[in-house]
Amino acid sequence: MNNDILKSIKKIHFIGIGGSGMCPLANILHNKGYIISGSDNYMSDTLERIIDRGFDVHIGHDEKNIGDAELVVYSAAIKQENPEILAAKKLNVPIMERSDLLGLVCSQYKNLVAIAGTHGKTTTTAMLTQILAVGGANPTAVIGGKLPFIGGNSRIGNSQNIVCEACEYVDTFLKLTPNIAVILNVEADHLDYFKNLEGVVNSFKKFACKATELVVLNGDDKNSVEATKNANVPVITFGLGENNNYRAEKIVEKYGIYEEFTVVKDGKYLGTFSLKVPGKYNLYNAMAAIAVADYMKIDIEKIKEAISEFSGVHRRFEILSKKNGITIADDFAHHPTEIENTLNAAKKMGYNRVICIFQPHTYSRTSLFLNDFARALSIADIAIVSEILAVREVNTYNIYATDLVEKIDGGVYRKTFEDIVNYIEEIAKPGDLILTMGGGNVYECANMLTKETV
């Protein structure tokens, strides 16, 4: 694909335009003067927002949708048999995968901060975006979830700063050449592609070596440290351990919220901060964002202000409703570590019971991490498991949701969201937290529960 293609075209069609990785790119290019069209399978809040901006969006996929597009972009979820891809090939219209387009868009900015890690990418990208915006750095941003502060998952800035989430799956993040590469943590995941932890670490090593100015990493995470040993640029670390360049200490935690913590930079006091989002993992996310923002010379008082006001991201421990004494929340966690971290935070927040509704995401992940999922979900007082969401897979693993439920303390299997809602209505009591978790469409179950009188 010609790297200069964006200089010679004006009309771009996005297949799957409502996706969290697609919509920000469509918004950025629309702002640069490109004529954007797109298609998706169903209407969503994201689609409604971009339709309001004047985008030509079609519900459903049809060869006619590409019109007179000069470039067709597709997300990783789109199969090559898609009628719009086939039409583009027939008409000799250039086709590009989303990650390639992201690389081209980011290359147009002088200062790219790319945030990678097995967990925390979206939240940290959102945190840093909010800090840079409050601090006057006026960034463009590509975020994998909706940030209330900006009312969406992208921001159009007028500076040379761009912040983007850098996903490791199928080595997508290697399409980027970041000035600042951030590595939050490195764990075994996406083993359908990487095969084992060594494969994951090796991919992150390549990502770290692509940084042209600085690598920022979690110094408490041994795999992140390993992944950055051969970095070609200076490395700074963040965390709780004494050897980190940016270290949190004097931590005051109440009901899972870090109400106060001091940050020391190379042994010297930098400032005292507060968070309103729960969980130790968010303390680490905040430390990463603080380290990058300080390196970018954002005023420390502005960093404090932005961090203290950060209220989270869509589908990251997002409180949806509180009624009849029952709280309903939703979270994107779909890896055992994410589930463990989120449930441990929830258990500290003063609820009588934490009732988790979990939708397993892919057969491969469920099979490979079966015991880890069971251990993490057993933290909840009650864990309700739905059918496994296949996504792109067929069940060659001979794995079923009931296999997981059998291993969970307090595990319950209910096949459909309707079955789950009915069960919740039977058991829910005032003081309960009902938390839906998963990388698929389990949020629909949460939405159903918010409409019911549980």
Coordinates of C-alpha atoms in Angstrom, one line a residue:
M1 CA 0.0 0.0 0.0
N2 CA 1.3 3.5 -0.9
N3 CA 2.1 5.4 2.2
D4 CA 1.2 8.6 0.4
I5 CA -2.3 7.5 -0.5
L6 CA -3.9 9.9 1.9
K7 CA -2.4 12.8 -0.1
S8 CA -4.1 11.8 -3.3
I9 CA -7.7 10.9 -2.2
K10 CA -10.7 12.6 -0.5
K11 CA -13.4 9.9 -0.2
I12 CA -12.9 7.1 2.4
H13 CA -15.4 4.3 3.3
F14 CA -15.2 2.5 6.6
I15 CA -16.6 -1.1 6.9
G16 CA -17.5 -1.4 10.6
I17 CA -17.4 2.3 11.2
G18 CA -19.0 2.0 14.6
G19 CA -16.1 0.0 16.1
S20 CA -14.1 1.6 18.9
G21 CA -11.0 1.6 16.8
M22 CA -12.7 2.8 13.6
C23 CA -14.8 5.7 14.7
P24 CA -11.9 7.8 16.1
L25 CA -10.0 7.5 12.8
A26 CA -13.1 8.4 10.8
N27 CA -13.6 11.5 13.0
I28 CA -10.0 12.6 12.7
L29 CA -10.0 12.3 8.9
H30 CA -13.4 14.0 8.6
N31 CA -11.9 16.9 10.5
K32 CA -9.0 17.0 8.1
G33 CA -11.5 17.5 5.2
Y34 CA -12.0 13.9 3.9
I35 CA -15.5 12.8 2.9
I36 CA -16.4 9.8 5.1
S37 CA -18.9 7.1 4.6
G38 CA -19.4 3.8 6.4
S39 CA -21.4 0.8 7.3
D40 CA -22.1 -1.3 10.3
N41 CA -24.4 -4.2 11.4
Y42 CA -26.5 -2.3 13.9
M43 CA -27.3 1.2 15.2
S44 CA -25.4 2.3 18.3
D45 CA -24.7 5.5 20.3
T46 CA -21.4 5.8 18.4
L47 CA -23.2 5.7 15.0
E48 CA -25.8 8.2 16.1
R49 CA -23.0 10.6 17.0
I50 CA -21.3 10.4 13.7
I51 CA -24.5 10.5 11.7
D52 CA -25.3 13.7 13.5
R53 CA -21.9 15.0 12.2
G54 CA -23.1 14.4 8.6
F55 CA -21.4 11.0 7.9
D56 CA -23.1 8.8 5.3
V57 CA -23.7 5.7 7.3
H58 CA -25.5 2.5 6.2
I59 CA -26.9 -0.2 8.5
G60 CA -26.0 -3.6 7.0
H61 CA -23.3 -4.4 4.5
D62 CA -24.0 -4.1 0.8
E63 CA -21.7 -3.6 -2.2
K64 CA -23.5 -0.4 -3.1
N65 CA -22.5 1.2 0.2
I66 CA -18.9 1.9 -1.0
G67 CA -20.3 4.3 -3.6
D68 CA -17.4 6.2 -5.3
A69 CA -15.0 5.8 -2.4
E70 CA -11.3 6.1 -3.2
L71 CA -10.2 4.0 -0.2
V72 CA -12.0 1.3 1.7
V73 CA -10.9 0.6 5.3
Y74 CA -12.0 -2.4 7.3
S75 CA -11.6 -3.6 10.8
A76 CA -10.1 -6.8 11.9
A77 CA -13.6 -8.2 12.7
I78 CA -14.6 -7.9 9.0
K79 CA -14.2 -11.1 6.9
Q80 CA -12.7 -11.0 3.4
E81 CA -16.0 -12.3 2.1
N82 CA -17.7 -9.1 3.1
P83 CA -19.7 -7.8 0.1
E84 CA -18.2 -4.3 0.4
I85 CA -14.6 -5.7 0.4
L86 CA -15.5 -7.9 -2.6
A87 CA -17.0 -4.8 -4.4
A88 CA -13.8 -2.8 -3.7
K89 CA -11.6 -5.5 -5.1
K90 CA -13.9 -5.8 -8.2
L91 CA -13.6 -2.0 -8.8
N92 CA -9.9 -1.9 -8.0
V93 CA -10.5 0.5 -5.1
P94 CA -7.5 0.3 -2.6
I95 CA -8.3 -1.6 0.6
M96 CA -6.6 -1.0 4.0
E97 CA -6.9 -2.7 7.4
R98 CA -7.6 -0.3 10.3
S99 CA -4.2 -0.7 11.9
D100 CA -2.4 0.3 8.8
L101 CA -4.6 3.5 8.5
L102 CA -3.9 4.2 12.2
G103 CA -0.2 4.1 11.5
L104 CA -0.5 6.5 8.5
V105 CA -2.7 8.9 10.5
C106 CA -0.3 8.9 13.5
S107 CA 2.7 9.4 11.2
Q108 CA 1.3 12.9 10.3
Y109 CA 2.0 14.1 13.9
K110 CA 5.4 15.0 15.3
N111 CA 4.8 13.6 18.8
L112 CA 3.0 10.2 19.1
V113 CA 2.4 8.7 22.6
A114 CA 1.4 5.1 22.1
I115 CA 0.0 3.3 25.2
A116 CA 0.3 -0.5 25.2
G117 CA -0.2 -3.3 27.7
T118 CA -2.2 -6.4 28.3
H119 CA -4.5 -4.4 30.6
G120 CA -5.3 -0.7 31.1
K121 CA -4.7 0.7 27.7
T122 CA -8.0 2.5 27.3
T123 CA -8.2 4.0 30.7
T124 CA -4.6 5.2 30.6
T125 CA -5.0 6.7 27.1
A126 CA -8.1 8.4 28.4
M127 CA -6.4 9.7 31.6
L128 CA -3.5 11.1 29.6
T129 CA -5.8 12.7 27.0
Q130 CA -7.7 14.5 29.8
I131 CA -4.4 15.6 31.5
L132 CA -3.0 17.0 28.2
A133 CA -6.2 18.7 27.4
V134 CA -6.5 20.3 30.8
G135 CA -2.8 21.2 30.7
G136 CA -3.0 23.0 27.4
A137 CA -1.2 20.5 25.2
N138 CA -4.3 20.2 23.0
P139 CA -3.8 16.6 21.9
T140 CA -5.5 14.6 19.2
A141 CA -6.5 11.2 20.7
V142 CA -7.6 7.8 19.6
I143 CA -9.2 6.0 22.6
G144 CA -10.8 2.5 22.7
G145 CA -13.8 3.7 24.8
K146 CA -15.9 6.7 25.4
L147 CA -14.3 9.3 27.7
P148 CA -17.1 11.5 29.3
F149 CA -14.7 14.5 29.5
I150 CA -14.6 14.7 25.6
G151 CA -18.0 13.1 25.0
G152 CA -16.6 10.3 22.8
N153 CA -13.6 8.2 22.0
S154 CA -11.7 10.6 19.9
R155 CA -10.4 14.2 20.3
I156 CA -9.3 16.6 17.6
G157 CA -6.5 18.8 18.7
N158 CA -4.6 21.6 16.9
S159 CA -1.2 20.6 18.1
Q160 CA 1.4 18.1 17.0
N161 CA 0.6 15.8 19.9
I162 CA -1.4 12.6 19.4
V163 CA -2.2 10.0 22.0
C164 CA -3.3 6.6 20.9
E165 CA -4.1 3.1 22.3
A166 CA -1.7 0.6 20.9
C167 CA -3.1 -2.9 20.8
E168 CA -0.8 -5.9 20.7
Y169 CA -3.2 -8.4 19.1
V170 CA -1.8 -9.7 15.8
D171 CA 1.1 -7.3 16.3
T172 CA -1.1 -4.3 15.4
F173 CA 1.0 -1.9 17.5
L174 CA 4.0 -2.6 15.3
K175 CA 2.4 -0.4 12.6
L176 CA 3.2 2.6 14.9
T177 CA 6.4 4.5 15.4
P178 CA 5.9 6.2 18.7
N179 CA 8.0 9.0 20.1
I180 CA 7.0 7.8 23.5
A181 CA 6.1 4.1 24.0
V182 CA 4.2 3.3 27.2
I183 CA 4.1 -0.3 28.5
L184 CA 1.6 -0.8 31.4
N185 CA 2.0 -4.6 31.8
V186 CA 2.7 -7.7 29.8
E187 CA 0.9 -11.0 30.4
A188 CA -0.1 -14.1 28.5
D189 CA -3.1 -13.2 26.3
H190 CA -4.3 -13.7 22.7
L191 CA -2.6 -17.0 22.7
D192 CA -4.5 -18.0 19.6
Y193 CA -2.0 -15.7 17.9
F194 CA 1.1 -15.5 20.2
K195 CA 1.0 -19.2 21.3
N196 CA 2.7 -18.5 24.6
L197 CA 4.0 -15.8 27.0
E198 CA 7.3 -15.8 25.3
G199 CA 5.6 -14.8 22.0
V200 CA 3.8 -12.0 23.8
V201 CA 7.0 -10.6 25.4
N202 CA 8.9 -10.8 22.1
S203 CA 6.2 -8.7 20.5
F204 CA 6.4 -6.1 23.2
K205 CA 10.2 -6.1 22.7
K206 CA 9.7 -5.1 19.1
F207 CA 7.2 -2.4 20.1
A208 CA 9.7 -0.9 22.7
C209 CA 12.4 -0.9 20.1
K210 CA 10.2 1.2 17.8
A211 CA 10.2 4.1 20.2
T212 CA 12.3 7.1 18.9
E213 CA 12.5 9.2 22.1
L214 CA 11.4 7.4 25.3
V215 CA 10.0 4.2 26.8
V216 CA 7.8 4.5 29.9
L217 CA 7.1 1.2 31.7
N218 CA 5.7 -0.4 34.8
G219 CA 8.9 -1.1 36.8
D220 CA 7.0 -3.5 39.1
D221 CA 6.1 -5.8 36.2
K222 CA 8.9 -8.2 35.4
N223 CA 7.6 -9.0 31.9
S224 CA 7.5 -5.3 31.1
V225 CA 11.1 -4.8 32.3
E226 CA 12.2 -7.8 30.2
A227 CA 10.4 -6.4 27.2
T228 CA 12.3 -3.2 27.3
K229 CA 15.9 -4.4 28.0
N230 CA 17.0 -3.8 24.4
A231 CA 15.2 -0.4 24.0
N232 CA 17.2 2.1 21.9
V233 CA 16.1 5.1 23.9
P234 CA 16.0 6.2 27.5
V235 CA 13.7 4.3 29.8
I236 CA 11.8 5.7 32.8
T237 CA 9.8 3.5 35.2
F238 CA 6.7 4.0 37.4
G239 CA 5.1 1.9 40.2
L240 CA 5.2 1.3 43.9
G241 CA 8.6 -0.3 44.2
E242 CA 11.5 1.8 45.6
N243 CA 13.6 1.6 42.4
N244 CA 11.1 3.3 40.1
N245 CA 11.7 6.8 38.7
Y246 CA 8.1 7.7 39.5
R247 CA 6.9 6.1 42.8
A248 CA 3.6 6.3 44.6
E249 CA 3.8 6.4 48.4
K250 CA 1.9 7.5 51.5
I251 CA -1.2 6.0 49.9
V252 CA -4.6 6.5 51.6
E253 CA -7.2 4.0 50.4
K254 CA -10.9 4.0 51.4
Y255 CA -13.5 1.6 50.0
G256 CA -11.2 0.8 47.1
I257 CA -10.7 4.5 46.2
Y258 CA -7.2 6.0 46.4
E259 CA -8.2 9.2 48.1
E260 CA -4.6 10.5 48.4
F261 CA -1.2 9.4 47.3
T262 CA 2.2 11.1 47.0
V263 CA 4.3 10.8 43.9
V264 CA 8.1 10.9 44.3
K265 CA 10.2 11.5 41.2
D266 CA 13.8 10.2 41.5
G267 CA 13.5 10.5 45.2
K268 CA 12.1 14.1 45.2
Y269 CA 8.5 15.1 46.1
L270 CA 6.5 15.8 42.9
G271 CA 3.0 16.2 44.3
T272 CA 0.1 14.8 46.1
F273 CA -2.8 13.4 44.0
S274 CA -6.2 11.8 44.4
L275 CA -8.3 9.4 42.3
K276 CA -12.1 8.8 42.1
V277 CA -11.9 5.6 40.1
P278 CA -11.4 2.4 42.2
G279 CA -8.8 -0.3 42.1
K280 CA -5.0 -0.7 42.5
Y281 CA -4.8 -1.1 38.7
N282 CA -6.1 2.4 38.3
L283 CA -3.4 3.7 40.6
Y284 CA -0.9 2.2 38.2
N285 CA -2.7 3.6 35.2
A286 CA -2.6 7.0 36.9
M287 CA 1.1 6.7 37.6
A288 CA 1.8 6.0 33.9
A289 CA -0.2 9.0 32.8
I290 CA 1.5 11.2 35.4
A291 CA 5.0 10.1 34.3
V292 CA 4.3 10.9 30.7
A293 CA 2.6 14.2 31.4
D294 CA 5.4 15.3 33.6
Y295 CA 8.0 14.4 30.9
M296 CA 5.9 16.5 28.5
K297 CA 6.3 19.4 30.9
I298 CA 2.6 19.7 31.8
D299 CA 2.1 21.9 34.9
I300 CA 1.9 19.7 38.0
E301 CA -1.2 21.5 39.3
K302 CA -2.9 20.8 36.0
I303 CA -2.0 17.1 36.2
K304 CA -3.4 17.0 39.8
E305 CA -6.6 18.7 38.6
A306 CA -7.2 16.3 35.7
I307 CA -6.4 13.1 37.6
S308 CA -8.7 14.1 40.4
E309 CA -11.6 14.8 38.0
F310 CA -11.1 11.7 35.9
S311 CA -14.3 9.7 36.3
G312 CA -13.5 6.7 34.2
V313 CA -14.3 5.4 30.7
H314 CA -17.4 3.7 29.2
R315 CA -17.5 0.0 30.2
R316 CA -14.7 0.4 32.8
F317 CA -16.5 -0.2 36.1
E318 CA -19.2 2.1 34.8
I319 CA -22.1 2.6 37.2
L320 CA -25.3 2.4 35.2
S321 CA -28.0 2.7 37.8
K322 CA -28.8 2.7 41.5
K323 CA -32.3 1.9 42.5
N324 CA -34.0 0.1 45.3
G325 CA -30.7 -0.1 47.1
I326 CA -29.2 -2.2 44.2
T327 CA -26.2 -0.9 42.1
I328 CA -25.8 -2.1 38.5
A329 CA -22.4 -1.6 36.8
D330 CA -20.6 -2.9 33.7
D331 CA -17.0 -3.6 33.0
F332 CA -15.0 -4.7 29.9
A333 CA -12.8 -7.2 31.9
H334 CA -12.3 -10.4 29.8
H335 CA -8.9 -11.7 31.0
P336 CA -8.5 -13.4 34.4
T337 CA -6.2 -10.7 35.8
E338 CA -8.6 -7.9 34.8
I339 CA -11.5 -9.8 36.5
E340 CA -9.5 -10.5 39.6
N341 CA -8.4 -6.8 39.9
T342 CA -11.9 -5.5 39.3
L343 CA -13.7 -7.9 41.7
N344 CA -11.1 -7.2 44.4
A345 CA -11.8 -3.5 44.0
A346 CA -15.5 -4.1 44.1
K347 CA -15.2 -6.2 47.3
K348 CA -13.6 -3.2 49.1
M349 CA -16.4 -0.8 48.2
G350 CA -18.8 -1.5 51.0
Y351 CA -21.5 -3.6 49.1
N352 CA -23.3 -6.4 51.0
R353 CA -22.7 -8.8 48.1
V354 CA -20.9 -8.6 44.7
I355 CA -22.8 -10.5 42.1
C356 CA -20.8 -11.0 38.9
I357 CA -22.4 -11.8 35.5
F358 CA -19.6 -13.0 33.2
Q359 CA -19.8 -13.7 29.5
P360 CA -16.7 -15.8 28.4
H361 CA -15.1 -14.3 25.3
T362 CA -13.8 -16.8 22.7
Y363 CA -13.4 -20.6 23.1
S364 CA -9.6 -20.3 23.0
R365 CA -9.3 -17.9 25.9
T366 CA -11.9 -19.8 27.9
S367 CA -10.0 -23.1 27.4
L368 CA -6.5 -21.8 27.9
F369 CA -7.3 -19.8 31.1
L370 CA -10.1 -22.0 32.5
N371 CA -8.7 -22.5 36.0
D372 CA -7.5 -18.8 36.2
F373 CA -11.0 -17.6 35.2
A374 CA -12.5 -19.9 37.9
R375 CA -10.2 -18.6 40.6
A376 CA -10.8 -15.0 39.7
L377 CA -14.6 -15.3 39.4
S378 CA -14.7 -17.1 42.8
I379 CA -13.9 -13.7 44.4
A380 CA -17.5 -12.7 43.8
D381 CA -20.2 -13.8 46.2
I382 CA -22.1 -15.1 43.3
A383 CA -20.8 -15.6 39.8
I384 CA -23.3 -16.2 37.0
V385 CA -21.9 -17.4 33.7
S386 CA -23.6 -17.1 30.3
E387 CA -22.8 -19.0 27.1
I388 CA -19.4 -18.4 25.6
L389 CA -19.3 -15.7 22.9
A390 CA -17.6 -17.3 19.9
V391 CA -16.5 -14.1 18.1
R392 CA -14.3 -15.3 15.3
E393 CA -13.9 -18.9 16.4
V394 CA -15.5 -22.4 16.2
N395 CA -15.5 -24.7 19.2
T396 CA -12.6 -26.9 18.3
Y397 CA -11.6 -26.7 21.9
N398 CA -14.6 -28.7 23.1
I399 CA -15.1 -26.2 25.9
Y400 CA -18.4 -25.1 27.4
A401 CA -19.6 -22.5 29.9
T402 CA -20.7 -25.3 32.2
D403 CA -17.0 -26.5 32.4
L404 CA -16.1 -23.1 33.9
V405 CA -19.1 -22.9 36.3
E406 CA -18.2 -26.3 37.8
K407 CA -14.9 -24.8 38.9
I408 CA -16.3 -21.6 40.5
D409 CA -17.1 -21.3 44.1
G410 CA -20.7 -20.0 44.0
G411 CA -20.9 -20.5 40.3
V412 CA -24.3 -20.4 38.4
Y413 CA -25.0 -21.1 34.8
R414 CA -27.7 -19.4 32.9
K415 CA -27.8 -19.7 29.1
T416 CA -29.3 -16.4 27.9
F417 CA -29.4 -12.8 29.2
E418 CA -33.1 -13.2 29.7
D419 CA -32.5 -16.2 31.9
I420 CA -29.9 -14.2 33.9
V421 CA -32.2 -11.2 34.3
N422 CA -35.0 -13.5 35.7
Y423 CA -32.5 -15.1 38.1
I424 CA -31.3 -11.7 39.3
E425 CA -34.8 -10.6 40.0
E426 CA -35.2 -13.6 42.2
I427 CA -32.0 -13.1 44.3
A428 CA -31.1 -9.4 44.3
K429 CA -31.3 -7.6 47.6
P430 CA -30.7 -4.0 48.7
G431 CA -27.0 -3.4 49.2
D432 CA -26.0 -5.7 46.3
L433 CA -23.7 -4.7 43.4
I434 CA -24.6 -6.5 40.2
L435 CA -21.6 -6.3 37.9
T436 CA -21.6 -7.5 34.3
M437 CA -18.2 -8.4 32.9
G438 CA -16.8 -9.4 29.5
G439 CA -15.4 -8.2 26.2
G440 CA -18.5 -9.0 24.2
N441 CA -22.1 -7.8 24.4
V442 CA -22.8 -8.6 28.1
Y443 CA -23.5 -4.9 28.5
E444 CA -26.9 -5.7 26.9
C445 CA -27.7 -7.7 30.0
A446 CA -26.7 -4.8 32.2
N447 CA -28.9 -2.5 30.1
M448 CA -31.8 -5.0 30.5
L449 CA -31.3 -5.0 34.3
T450 CA -31.4 -1.2 34.5
K451 CA -34.8 -1.2 32.9
E452 CA -36.2 -3.9 35.2
T453 CA -37.2 -3.3 38.8
V454 CA -34.8 -5.7 40.5

